[in-house]
PDB file of C-alpha atoms in Angstrom:
ATOM      1  CA  MET A   1      23.528  -8.727  87.037  1.00 90.00           C
ATOM      2  CA  LEU A   2      25.217 -11.211  89.353  1.00 94.00           C
ATOM      3  CA  THR A   3      22.792 -13.043  91.649  1.00 96.00           C
ATOM      4  CA  VAL A   4      24.003 -15.196  94.555  1.00 96.00           C
ATOM      5  CA  SER A   5      21.498 -17.092  96.700  1.00 96.00           C
ATOM      6  CA  GLY A   6      21.983 -19.345  99.743  1.00 95.00           C
ATOM      7  CA  LEU A   7      25.670 -19.968  98.982  1.00 95.00           C
ATOM      8  CA  SER A   8      27.487 -22.276 101.434  1.00 94.00           C
ATOM      9  CA  PHE A   9      30.983 -23.770 101.349  1.00 94.00           C
ATOM     10  CA  SER A  10      33.201 -25.765 103.733  1.00 93.00           C
ATOM     11  CA  TYR A  11      36.866 -26.790 103.832  1.00 88.00           C
ATOM     12  CA  ASP A  12      37.258 -30.287 105.306  1.00 85.00           C
ATOM     13  CA  GLN A  13      33.788 -30.056 106.856  1.00 85.00           C
ATOM     14  CA  GLU A  14      34.695 -26.726 108.483  1.00 91.00           C
ATOM     15  CA  PRO A  15      32.152 -24.081 107.353  1.00 92.00           C
ATOM     16  CA  VAL A  16      33.718 -21.081 105.616  1.00 94.00           C
ATOM     17  CA  LEU A  17      30.641 -19.400 104.136  1.00 95.00           C
ATOM     18  CA  GLU A  18      27.017 -20.098 105.044  1.00 95.00           C
ATOM     19  CA  GLY A  19      23.801 -18.930 103.397  1.00 94.00           C
ATOM     20  CA  LEU A  20      25.364 -16.020 101.510  1.00 95.00           C
ATOM     21  CA  GLY A  21      22.993 -14.070  99.286  1.00 96.00           C
ATOM     22  CA  PHE A  22      23.500 -10.800  97.387  1.00 97.00           C
ATOM     23  CA  GLU A  23      23.308  -9.139  93.982  1.00 96.00           C
ATOM     24  CA  VAL A  24      25.734  -6.974  92.016  1.00 97.00           C
ATOM     25  CA  ALA A  25      24.226  -4.592  89.480  1.00 96.00           C
ATOM     26  CA  PRO A  26      25.827  -3.761  86.107  1.00 94.00           C
ATOM     27  CA  GLY A  27      28.653  -1.273  86.644  1.00 95.00           C
ATOM     28  CA  GLU A  28      28.514  -1.599  90.442  1.00 97.00           C
ATOM     29  CA  ILE A  29      31.670  -1.859  92.565  1.00 97.00           C
ATOM     30  CA  LEU A  30      31.202  -4.090  95.623  1.00 97.00           C
ATOM     31  CA  ALA A  31      33.978  -4.270  98.221  1.00 96.00           C
ATOM     32  CA  VAL A  32      34.252  -7.386 100.394  1.00 97.00           C
ATOM     33  CA  MET A  33      35.992  -6.819 103.723  1.00 96.00           C
ATOM     34  CA  GLY A  34      36.841  -8.925 106.755  1.00 94.00           C
ATOM     35  CA  GLU A  35      39.738 -10.231 108.802  1.00 93.00           C
ATOM     36  CA  SER A  36      42.190 -12.758 107.333  1.00 90.00           C
ATOM     37  CA  GLY A  37      40.573 -16.175 106.949  1.00 89.00           C
ATOM     38  CA  CYS A  38      37.007 -14.849 106.854  1.00 92.00           C
ATOM     39  CA  GLY A  39      36.390 -16.220 103.340  1.00 93.00           C
ATOM     40  CA  LYS A  40      37.006 -13.227 101.038  1.00 94.00           C
ATOM     41  CA  SER A  41      39.281 -15.104  98.609  1.00 93.00           C
ATOM     42  CA  THR A  42      37.127 -18.234  98.872  1.00 95.00           C
ATOM     43  CA  LEU A  43      34.074 -16.233  97.832  1.00 96.00           C
ATOM     44  CA  LEU A  44      35.828 -14.959  94.693  1.00 95.00           C
ATOM     45  CA  LYS A  45      36.932 -18.492  93.765  1.00 94.00           C
ATOM     46  CA  LEU A  46      33.373 -19.745  94.198  1.00 94.00           C
ATOM     47  CA  LEU A  47      32.027 -16.953  91.996  1.00 94.00           C
ATOM     48  CA  TYR A  48      34.594 -17.801  89.331  1.00 92.00           C
ATOM     49  CA  GLY A  49      33.661 -21.490  89.388  1.00 90.00           C
ATOM     50  CA  MET A  50      36.956 -22.731  90.822  1.00 91.00           C
ATOM     51  CA  LEU A  51      35.494 -24.438  93.909  1.00 91.00           C
ATOM     52  CA  PRO A  52      32.513 -26.729  94.458  1.00 88.00           C
ATOM     53  CA  PHE A  53      29.803 -25.467  96.782  1.00 85.00           C
ATOM     54  CA  GLU A  54      27.370 -27.556  98.801  1.00 81.00           C
ATOM     55  CA  LYS A  55      24.330 -25.308  98.627  1.00 91.00           C
ATOM     56  CA  GLY A  56      23.055 -22.287  96.777  1.00 93.00           C
ATOM     57  CA  THR A  57      23.150 -20.795  93.297  1.00 93.00           C
ATOM     58  CA  ILE A  58      25.384 -18.335  91.447  1.00 94.00           C
ATOM     59  CA  GLN A  59      24.187 -16.748  88.232  1.00 92.00           C
ATOM     60  CA  TRP A  60      25.465 -14.002  85.925  1.00 91.00           C
ATOM     61  CA  LYS A  61      22.471 -12.782  83.903  1.00 90.00           C
ATOM     62  CA  ASP A  62      21.136 -16.049  82.399  1.00 87.00           C
ATOM     63  CA  HIS A  63      24.383 -17.991  82.843  1.00 88.00           C
ATOM     64  CA  PRO A  64      24.562 -20.309  85.903  1.00 89.00           C
ATOM     65  CA  ILE A  65      27.990 -20.901  87.514  1.00 89.00           C
ATOM     66  CA  LYS A  66      28.183 -24.433  88.918  1.00 84.00           C
ATOM     67  CA  GLY A  67      31.793 -25.157  89.833  1.00 80.00           C
ATOM     68  CA  PRO A  68      34.583 -27.394  88.481  1.00 82.00           C
ATOM     69  CA  ALA A  69      32.491 -30.584  88.315  1.00 74.00           C
ATOM     70  CA  PHE A  70      30.231 -28.977  85.707  1.00 77.00           C
ATOM     71  CA  GLN A  71      32.571 -26.774  83.641  1.00 72.00           C
ATOM     72  CA  LEU A  72      36.035 -27.677  82.414  1.00 69.00           C
ATOM     73  CA  LEU A  73      37.408 -24.140  82.635  1.00 72.00           C
ATOM     74  CA  PRO A  74      36.397 -21.647  85.328  1.00 74.00           C
ATOM     75  CA  GLY A  75      34.884 -18.278  84.534  1.00 71.00           C
ATOM     76  CA  GLY A  76      33.760 -17.394  81.053  1.00 75.00           C
ATOM     77  CA  PRO A  77      34.095 -14.632  78.460  1.00 78.00           C
ATOM     78  CA  PHE A  78      31.945 -12.341  80.621  1.00 88.00           C
ATOM     79  CA  MET A  79      33.975 -12.755  83.844  1.00 90.00           C
ATOM     80  CA  LYS A  80      37.667 -12.419  84.762  1.00 90.00           C
ATOM     81  CA  TYR A  81      39.435 -13.103  88.054  1.00 90.00           C
ATOM     82  CA  LEU A  82      42.717 -11.604  89.223  1.00 86.00           C
ATOM     83  CA  ALA A  83      44.193 -13.556  92.122  1.00 77.00           C
ATOM     84  CA  GLN A  84      47.106 -12.560  94.331  1.00 66.00           C
ATOM     85  CA  ASP A  85      49.401 -14.685  92.155  1.00 66.00           C
ATOM     86  CA  PHE A  86      49.644 -13.371  88.592  1.00 70.00           C
ATOM     87  CA  ASP A  87      49.167 -15.526  85.495  1.00 75.00           C
ATOM     88  CA  LEU A  88      51.648 -13.723  83.222  1.00 84.00           C
ATOM     89  CA  MET A  89      53.975 -14.750  80.400  1.00 85.00           C
ATOM     90  CA  PRO A  90      57.357 -13.952  82.003  1.00 84.00           C
ATOM     91  CA  TYR A  91      59.534 -14.036  78.880  1.00 89.00           C
ATOM     92  CA  THR A  92      57.453 -11.669  76.768  1.00 92.00           C
ATOM     93  CA  THR A  93      57.151  -7.899  77.044  1.00 94.00           C
ATOM     94  CA  VAL A  94      54.631  -5.861  78.988  1.00 93.00           C
ATOM     95  CA  ALA A  95      52.899  -4.801  75.757  1.00 92.00           C
ATOM     96  CA  GLU A  96      52.746  -8.393  74.493  1.00 90.00           C
ATOM     97  CA  ASN A  97      51.198  -9.612  77.760  1.00 90.00           C
ATOM     98  CA  ILE A  98      48.485  -6.971  77.605  1.00 89.00           C
ATOM     99  CA  SER A  99      47.704  -7.341  73.901  1.00 88.00           C
ATOM    100  CA  GLN A 100      47.753 -11.158  73.879  1.00 82.00           C
ATOM    101  CA  HIS A 101      43.973 -11.522  73.840  1.00 73.00           C
ATOM    102  CA  LEU A 102      43.231  -8.533  71.578  1.00 78.00           C
ATOM    103  CA  SER A 103      42.421  -9.054  67.921  1.00 73.00           C
ATOM    104  CA  PRO A 104      45.479  -9.345  65.622  1.00 74.00           C
ATOM    105  CA  ALA A 105      43.163  -8.584  62.695  1.00 75.00           C
ATOM    106  CA  GLU A 106      42.801  -4.967  63.887  1.00 80.00           C
ATOM    107  CA  PRO A 107      46.361  -3.841  64.687  1.00 83.00           C
ATOM    108  CA  GLU A 108      45.512  -0.151  65.040  1.00 84.00           C
ATOM    109  CA  LYS A 109      42.702  -0.795  67.532  1.00 84.00           C
ATOM    110  CA  THR A 110      44.890  -3.292  69.381  1.00 85.00           C
ATOM    111  CA  GLU A 111      47.736  -0.783  69.661  1.00 89.00           C
ATOM    112  CA  ALA A 112      45.386   1.981  70.855  1.00 89.00           C
ATOM    113  CA  ARG A 113      43.745  -0.280  73.442  1.00 88.00           C
ATOM    114  CA  THR A 114      47.104  -1.586  74.692  1.00 90.00           C
ATOM    115  CA  ARG A 115      48.397   1.960  75.066  1.00 92.00           C
ATOM    116  CA  GLU A 116      45.239   3.066  76.909  1.00 91.00           C
ATOM    117  CA  LEU A 117      45.601   0.223  79.407  1.00 92.00           C
ATOM    118  CA  MET A 118      49.321   0.874  79.902  1.00 92.00           C
ATOM    119  CA  GLU A 119      48.513   4.524  80.601  1.00 92.00           C
ATOM    120  CA  THR A 120      45.795   3.496  83.076  1.00 91.00           C
ATOM    121  CA  MET A 121      48.263   1.311  84.985  1.00 90.00           C
ATOM    122  CA  GLU A 122      51.206   3.701  84.390  1.00 91.00           C
ATOM    123  CA  LEU A 123      53.200   1.078  82.479  1.00 92.00           C
ATOM    124  CA  LEU A 124      54.269   2.998  79.348  1.00 93.00           C
ATOM    125  CA  PRO A 125      57.934   3.283  80.472  1.00 93.00           C
ATOM    126  CA  TYR A 126      58.070  -0.539  80.684  1.00 93.00           C
ATOM    127  CA  ARG A 127      56.199  -1.472  77.493  1.00 92.00           C
ATOM    128  CA  ASP A 128      59.188  -3.272  75.895  1.00 93.00           C
ATOM    129  CA  LYS A 129      60.565  -4.775  79.097  1.00 93.00           C
ATOM    130  CA  LYS A 130      60.303  -8.526  79.722  1.00 93.00           C
ATOM    131  CA  VAL A 131      57.902  -9.290  82.557  1.00 91.00           C
ATOM    132  CA  TRP A 132      60.340 -11.460  84.521  1.00 90.00           C
ATOM    133  CA  ARG A 133      62.540  -8.389  84.974  1.00 91.00           C
ATOM    134  CA  LEU A 134      59.780  -6.384  86.666  1.00 91.00           C
ATOM    135  CA  SER A 135      59.182  -5.985  90.393  1.00 89.00           C
ATOM    136  CA  GLY A 136      56.214  -7.667  92.070  1.00 86.00           C
ATOM    137  CA  GLY A 137      54.263  -4.411  92.064  1.00 86.00           C
ATOM    138  CA  GLN A 138      54.955  -3.798  88.383  1.00 89.00           C
ATOM    139  CA  GLN A 139      53.864  -7.339  87.558  1.00 90.00           C
ATOM    140  CA  GLN A 140      50.635  -6.770  89.475  1.00 87.00           C
ATOM    141  CA  ARG A 141      49.968  -3.699  87.332  1.00 89.00           C
ATOM    142  CA  VAL A 142      50.583  -5.737  84.164  1.00 91.00           C
ATOM    143  CA  ALA A 143      48.153  -8.385  85.439  1.00 88.00           C
ATOM    144  CA  LEU A 144      45.505  -5.707  86.068  1.00 89.00           C
ATOM    145  CA  ALA A 145      45.955  -4.252  82.579  1.00 90.00           C
ATOM    146  CA  ARG A 146      45.802  -7.720  81.075  1.00 89.00           C
ATOM    147  CA  VAL A 147      42.452  -8.654  82.621  1.00 87.00           C
ATOM    148  CA  LEU A 148      41.040  -5.266  81.568  1.00 88.00           C
ATOM    149  CA  ALA A 149      42.152  -5.976  77.993  1.00 86.00           C
ATOM    150  CA  LEU A 150      39.753  -8.910  77.967  1.00 81.00           C
ATOM    151  CA  GLN A 151      36.845  -6.473  78.447  1.00 84.00           C
ATOM    152  CA  PRO A 152      34.957  -8.498  81.085  1.00 90.00           C
ATOM    153  CA  GLU A 153      31.468  -7.588  82.203  1.00 94.00           C
ATOM    154  CA  LEU A 154      32.356  -8.699  85.738  1.00 95.00           C
ATOM    155  CA  LEU A 155      35.821  -8.393  87.289  1.00 95.00           C
ATOM    156  CA  LEU A 156      36.847 -10.218  90.477  1.00 95.00           C
ATOM    157  CA  LEU A 157      39.841  -8.670  92.255  1.00 94.00           C
ATOM    158  CA  ASP A 158      41.676 -10.190  95.230  1.00 92.00           C
ATOM    159  CA  GLU A 159      43.763  -7.543  97.061  1.00 89.00           C
ATOM    160  CA  PRO A 160      44.528  -5.781  93.743  1.00 87.00           C
ATOM    161  CA  PHE A 161      47.090  -3.311  95.169  1.00 86.00           C
ATOM    162  CA  SER A 162      48.833  -5.507  97.738  1.00 83.00           C
ATOM    163  CA  HIS A 163      52.207  -5.534  95.912  1.00 82.00           C
ATOM    164  CA  ILE A 164      52.158  -1.921  94.725  1.00 84.00           C
ATOM    165  CA  ASP A 165      54.304   0.773  96.327  1.00 83.00           C
ATOM    166  CA  HIS A 166      52.368   3.086  98.606  1.00 82.00           C
ATOM    167  CA  PHE A 167      53.289   6.261  96.684  1.00 81.00           C
ATOM    168  CA  LEU A 168      51.665   4.818  93.515  1.00 87.00           C
ATOM    169  CA  ARG A 169      48.727   3.090  95.137  1.00 88.00           C
ATOM    170  CA  ASN A 170      46.338   6.025  95.454  1.00 89.00           C
ATOM    171  CA  ARG A 171      46.900   7.162  91.873  1.00 90.00           C
ATOM    172  CA  LEU A 172      46.391   3.653  90.498  1.00 90.00           C
ATOM    173  CA  ARG A 173      43.220   3.211  92.553  1.00 92.00           C
ATOM    174  CA  ARG A 174      41.787   6.331  90.956  1.00 91.00           C
ATOM    175  CA  ASN A 175      42.869   5.158  87.500  1.00 91.00           C
ATOM    176  CA  LEU A 176      41.528   1.612  87.847  1.00 92.00           C
ATOM    177  CA  PHE A 177      38.178   2.288  89.486  1.00 93.00           C
ATOM    178  CA  GLY A 178      37.624   5.304  87.225  1.00 93.00           C
ATOM    179  CA  PHE A 179      38.249   3.047  84.218  1.00 92.00           C
ATOM    180  CA  LEU A 180      35.773   0.451  85.512  1.00 94.00           C
ATOM    181  CA  LYS A 181      33.080   3.100  85.969  1.00 94.00           C
ATOM    182  CA  LYS A 182      33.737   4.551  82.515  1.00 93.00           C
ATOM    183  CA  GLU A 183      33.514   1.106  80.895  1.00 92.00           C
ATOM    184  CA  GLY A 184      30.493   0.025  82.976  1.00 94.00           C
ATOM    185  CA  ILE A 185      32.323  -3.050  84.333  1.00 95.00           C
ATOM    186  CA  SER A 186      30.895  -4.647  87.485  1.00 96.00           C
ATOM    187  CA  CYS A 187      33.566  -5.402  90.081  1.00 96.00           C
ATOM    188  CA  ILE A 188      33.850  -7.357  93.324  1.00 96.00           C
ATOM    189  CA  CYS A 189      37.012  -6.388  95.185  1.00 95.00           C
ATOM    190  CA  ALA A 190      38.203  -8.399  98.192  1.00 94.00           C
ATOM    191  CA  THR A 191      40.369  -6.133 100.314  1.00 93.00           C
ATOM    192  CA  HIS A 192      41.496  -5.319 103.853  1.00 90.00           C
ATOM    193  CA  ASP A 193      42.367  -1.712 102.954  1.00 90.00           C
ATOM    194  CA  ARG A 194      39.734   0.944 103.588  1.00 91.00           C
ATOM    195  CA  GLU A 195      41.413   3.166 100.967  1.00 89.00           C
ATOM    196  CA  ASP A 196      40.215   0.653  98.353  1.00 87.00           C
ATOM    197  CA  VAL A 197      36.709   0.973  99.745  1.00 91.00           C
ATOM    198  CA  LEU A 198      35.495   4.357 100.949  1.00 91.00           C
ATOM    199  CA  PRO A 199      36.376   6.511  97.906  1.00 92.00           C
ATOM    200  CA  PHE A 200      35.356   3.975  95.238  1.00 93.00           C
ATOM    201  CA  ALA A 201      32.988   1.201  96.376  1.00 95.00           C
ATOM    202  CA  ASP A 202      29.252   1.604  95.867  1.00 96.00           C
ATOM    203  CA  ARG A 203      28.529  -0.960  98.584  1.00 97.00           C
ATOM    204  CA  VAL A 204      30.497  -2.913 101.181  1.00 97.00           C
ATOM    205  CA  MET A 205      29.976  -6.477 102.362  1.00 97.00           C
ATOM    206  CA  ILE A 206      31.420  -7.374 105.769  1.00 97.00           C
ATOM    207  CA  LEU A 207      32.266 -11.069 106.297  1.00 97.00           C
ATOM    208  CA  LYS A 208      32.669 -12.587 109.764  1.00 95.00           C
ATOM    209  CA  ASP A 209      32.161 -16.064 111.194  1.00 93.00           C
ATOM    210  CA  THR A 210      30.968 -17.541 107.851  1.00 94.00           C
ATOM    211  CA  VAL A 211      28.190 -14.988 107.230  1.00 95.00           C
ATOM    212  CA  ALA A 212      27.695 -11.537 105.719  1.00 95.00           C
ATOM    213  CA  LEU A 213      27.499  -9.367 108.819  1.00 94.00           C
ATOM    214  CA  ASP A 214      26.511  -6.284 106.840  1.00 95.00           C
ATOM    215  CA  LEU A 215      25.906  -5.142 103.259  1.00 97.00           C
ATOM    216  CA  ARG A 216      25.160  -1.466 102.692  1.00 97.00           C
ATOM    217  CA  PRO A 217      26.394   1.600 100.765  1.00 97.00           C
ATOM    218  CA  ALA A 218      29.992   2.491 101.692  1.00 95.00           C
ATOM    219  CA  LYS A 219      29.175   5.927 103.167  1.00 95.00           C
ATOM    220  CA  GLU A 220      26.285   4.556 105.214  1.00 95.00           C
ATOM    221  CA  ILE A 221      28.251   1.631 106.604  1.00 95.00           C
ATOM    222  CA  PHE A 222      31.084   3.971 107.675  1.00 96.00           C
ATOM    223  CA  GLU A 223      28.836   6.562 109.272  1.00 94.00           C
ATOM    224  CA  LYS A 224      26.537   4.024 110.973  1.00 94.00           C
ATOM    225  CA  PRO A 225      28.566   0.842 111.536  1.00 93.00           C
ATOM    226  CA  GLY A 226      26.464  -1.936 113.013  1.00 88.00           C
ATOM    227  CA  ASN A 227      29.207  -3.176 115.349  1.00 93.00           C
ATOM    228  CA  LEU A 228      32.772  -2.544 116.469  1.00 94.00           C
ATOM    229  CA  TYR A 229      34.198  -5.207 114.124  1.00 96.00           C
ATOM    230  CA  THR A 230      32.868  -3.344 111.079  1.00 96.00           C
ATOM    231  CA  ALA A 231      34.021   0.025 112.385  1.00 96.00           C
ATOM    232  CA  GLU A 232      37.563  -1.227 113.063  1.00 96.00           C
ATOM    233  CA  LEU A 233      37.849  -2.434 109.458  1.00 95.00           C
ATOM    234  CA  LEU A 234      37.142   1.127 108.321  1.00 95.00           C
ATOM    235  CA  GLY A 235      39.022   3.244 110.862  1.00 94.00           C
ATOM    236  CA  GLU A 236      40.395   3.628 114.395  1.00 96.00           C
ATOM    237  CA  ALA A 237      37.258   2.989 116.441  1.00 96.00           C
ATOM    238  CA  ASN A 238      36.341   2.940 120.125  1.00 96.00           C
ATOM    239  CA  LEU A 239      33.347   1.439 121.942  1.00 94.00           C
ATOM    240  CA  ILE A 240      32.418   3.959 124.628  1.00 92.00           C
ATOM    241  CA  PRO A 241      29.642   3.821 127.278  1.00 89.00           C
ATOM    242  CA  ILE A 242      27.305   6.770 126.730  1.00 86.00           C
ATOM    243  CA  ALA A 243      27.097   7.236 130.508  1.00 84.00           C
ATOM    244  CA  VAL A 244      30.844   7.970 130.527  1.00 85.00           C
ATOM    245  CA  LEU A 245      30.501  10.545 127.750  1.00 84.00           C
ATOM    246  CA  LYS A 246      27.406  12.180 129.219  1.00 77.00           C
ATOM    247  CA  ALA A 247      27.277  11.933 133.022  1.00 67.00           C
ATOM    248  CA  TYR A 248      23.569  12.833 133.091  1.00 67.00           C
ATOM    249  CA  SER A 249      22.669   9.869 130.849  1.00 68.00           C
ATOM    250  CA  GLU A 250      20.917   6.905 132.440  1.00 69.00           C
ATOM    251  CA  THR A 251      21.420   4.468 129.548  1.00 71.00           C
ATOM    252  CA  THR A 252      23.846   1.561 129.788  1.00 76.00           C
ATOM    253  CA  ARG A 253      24.355   1.480 126.018  1.00 85.00           C
ATOM    254  CA  ASN A 254      27.647   1.910 124.212  1.00 90.00           C
ATOM    255  CA  ILE A 255      28.336   3.811 121.022  1.00 92.00           C
ATOM    256  CA  ILE A 256      31.106   3.609 118.445  1.00 95.00           C
ATOM    257  CA  VAL A 257      33.280   6.695 118.168  1.00 96.00           C
ATOM    258  CA  TYR A 258      36.040   7.049 115.584  1.00 97.00           C
ATOM    259  CA  SER A 259      39.263   8.637 116.776  1.00 97.00           C
ATOM    260  CA  HIS A 260      38.724  11.728 114.611  1.00 97.00           C
ATOM    261  CA  GLU A 261      35.269  12.377 116.129  1.00 96.00           C
ATOM    262  CA  PHE A 262      36.493  13.256 119.618  1.00 96.00           C
ATOM    263  CA  ARG A 263      36.852  16.919 120.589  1.00 96.00           C
ATOM    264  CA  ILE A 264      39.506  17.740 123.187  1.00 95.00           C
ATOM    265  CA  SER A 265      38.881  20.017 126.161  1.00 92.00           C
ATOM    266  CA  GLU A 266      41.038  21.087 129.069  1.00 85.00           C
ATOM    267  CA  LYS A 267      38.008  21.638 131.339  1.00 87.00           C
ATOM    268  CA  SER A 268      35.092  19.227 130.936  1.00 90.00           C
ATOM    269  CA  GLY A 269      34.060  15.982 129.319  1.00 91.00           C
ATOM    270  CA  MET A 270      35.171  12.358 129.576  1.00 93.00           C
ATOM    271  CA  PRO A 271      38.416  12.284 131.605  1.00 94.00           C
ATOM    272  CA  VAL A 272      41.355  10.589 129.868  1.00 96.00           C
ATOM    273  CA  THR A 273      45.014  10.126 130.833  1.00 97.00           C
ATOM    274  CA  VAL A 274      47.473  10.253 127.922  1.00 97.00           C
ATOM    275  CA  ARG A 275      49.740   7.218 127.527  1.00 97.00           C
ATOM    276  CA  GLN A 276      51.353   7.630 124.081  1.00 97.00           C
ATOM    277  CA  SER A 277      51.350   9.907 121.013  1.00 97.00           C
ATOM    278  CA  PHE A 278      51.899   8.591 117.477  1.00 97.00           C
ATOM    279  CA  TYR A 279      52.845  10.941 114.637  1.00 97.00           C
ATOM    280  CA  LEU A 280      50.753  10.316 111.487  1.00 95.00           C
ATOM    281  CA  GLY A 281      51.875  13.232 109.325  1.00 93.00           C
ATOM    282  CA  SER A 282      48.745  15.393 109.230  1.00 95.00           C
ATOM    283  CA  HIS A 283      47.957  14.754 112.916  1.00 96.00           C
ATOM    284  CA  TYR A 284      48.797  12.673 115.993  1.00 97.00           C
ATOM    285  CA  ARG A 285      46.985   9.542 117.130  1.00 97.00           C
ATOM    286  CA  ILE A 286      46.836   9.665 120.920  1.00 97.00           C
ATOM    287  CA  GLN A 287      46.457   6.555 123.049  1.00 98.00           C
ATOM    288  CA  GLY A 288      44.718   7.435 126.276  1.00 97.00           C
ATOM    289  CA  GLU A 289      43.270   5.580 129.213  1.00 96.00           C
ATOM    290  CA  LEU A 290      39.841   5.969 130.791  1.00 94.00           C
ATOM    291  CA  GLU A 291      39.364   5.959 134.575  1.00 91.00           C
ATOM    292  CA  SER A 292      38.286   2.313 134.209  1.00 91.00           C
ATOM    293  CA  GLY A 293      41.686   1.466 132.691  1.00 94.00           C
ATOM    294  CA  LYS A 294      40.197   0.874 129.244  1.00 94.00           C
ATOM    295  CA  PRO A 295      42.274   2.301 126.348  1.00 96.00           C
ATOM    296  CA  VAL A 296      40.814   4.971 124.078  1.00 97.00           C
ATOM    297  CA  TYR A 297      42.267   6.449 120.862  1.00 98.00           C
ATOM    298  CA  PHE A 298      41.705  10.006 119.668  1.00 98.00           C
ATOM    299  CA  ASP A 299      43.265  12.379 117.146  1.00 98.00           C
ATOM    300  CA  ALA A 300      44.956  15.667 117.969  1.00 97.00           C
ATOM    301  CA  PRO A 301      46.904  18.327 116.042  1.00 96.00           C
ATOM    302  CA  GLN A 302      49.838  18.037 118.464  1.00 96.00           C
ATOM    303  CA  PRO A 303      51.325  15.386 120.775  1.00 96.00           C
ATOM    304  CA  TYR A 304      50.633  15.261 124.515  1.00 96.00           C
ATOM    305  CA  GLU A 305      53.022  14.315 127.273  1.00 95.00           C
ATOM    306  CA  GLU A 306      52.526  10.955 128.917  1.00 96.00           C
ATOM    307  CA  GLY A 307      50.441  11.320 132.054  1.00 96.00           C
ATOM    308  CA  LYS A 308      48.673  14.512 130.962  1.00 95.00           C
ATOM    309  CA  ASN A 309      44.966  14.630 131.786  1.00 95.00           C
ATOM    310  CA  VAL A 310      42.534  15.840 129.114  1.00 96.00           C
ATOM    311  CA  PHE A 311      38.794  15.655 128.542  1.00 95.00           C
ATOM    312  CA  LEU A 312      37.089  14.256 125.448  1.00 96.00           C
ATOM    313  CA  ASN A 313      33.689  15.195 124.087  1.00 94.00           C
ATOM    314  CA  VAL A 314      31.498  13.788 121.327  1.00 93.00           C
ATOM    315  CA  SER A 315      28.759  15.737 119.563  1.00 92.00           C
ATOM    316  CA  LEU A 316      25.122  14.894 120.271  1.00 89.00           C
ATOM    317  CA  GLU A 317      24.698  14.421 116.519  1.00 91.00           C
ATOM    318  CA  THR A 318      27.248  11.590 116.552  1.00 91.00           C
ATOM    319  CA  ILE A 319      25.707  10.009 119.656  1.00 88.00           C
ATOM    320  CA  ASN A 320      22.210  10.075 118.162  1.00 87.00           C
ATOM    321  CA  LYS A 321      23.464   8.735 114.824  1.00 87.00           C
ATOM    322  CA  ARG A 322      25.152   5.730 116.435  1.00 86.00           C
ATOM    323  CA  MET A 323      22.307   4.574 118.708  1.00 76.00           C
ATOM    324  CA  PRO A 324      21.379   1.829 119.229  1.00 60.00           C
ATOM    325  CA  ILE A 325      24.543  -0.263 119.119  1.00 49.00           C
ATOM    326  CA  GLU A 326      25.398  -3.728 120.309  1.00 49.00           C
ATOM    327  CA  GLY A 327      27.296  -4.247 123.564  1.00 46.00           C
ATOM    328  CA  ASP A 328      30.995  -4.919 123.931  1.00 45.00           C
TER     329      ASP A 328
END
């Protein structure tokens, strides 16, 4: 188990992370989300022992991680880190990069393991190709296979699919996270992409303004986001006054409503004027405007003409689930 307690770090006396504390269980996948510059990559580097930290402790099982002043090389045999720049051998083949750290004394096992990892990352067609000739996305897949070959107990991933073509990304997500679960490998994945999170992460940590704003199971944090910042990381979200949704309500509170949770009516509900329609393949994302002038986004099966007036409704179940919520 990874245990982090009271972790704080600053760049040039500017706090980046303050008082961070959490645990990661064996085989657990933890996603770390937040806007650019919130400290996601910094956290991974601290966990790997690449940066010094002012306060706190980091420990994997009985092994303390203390930073570069205390250990010559970061990490350890139990932990591997894949950054956004890949540490590959450019003039050797894909297969040679992956098998580099496997035992040469057991060639049959090494070949089987190398093939399994190439299949996981869909690299078999490139096994004999030199790495320098691959695209950025292909190199990222080689780097993923290579760190898996090392059989870590804990894997740290920084935007692991950022260079990979969209049409391959979903398949590779399923392959990679399925492999981690099968092997019982703990993983911390820093990402901005909710598709890396909702289908695969056991828990999600939200970073903002140097602290962990939230840390809960992925399904729970999506269904009951604690604030608009969290909700907007996970979907198209709106902060709506309940009194606007339900005219009979006397509360001044707001609730978060995702765009897909609105129901459209031609007769009654929250009045909205359509401003734009965006085609998203399976549906349209409609940008509307409330009577107050505030924008609102909702999903519809068809586009609406600019200027059309519609009414939006939200189920009582959703309203009750989202109360209470912080103000705008």
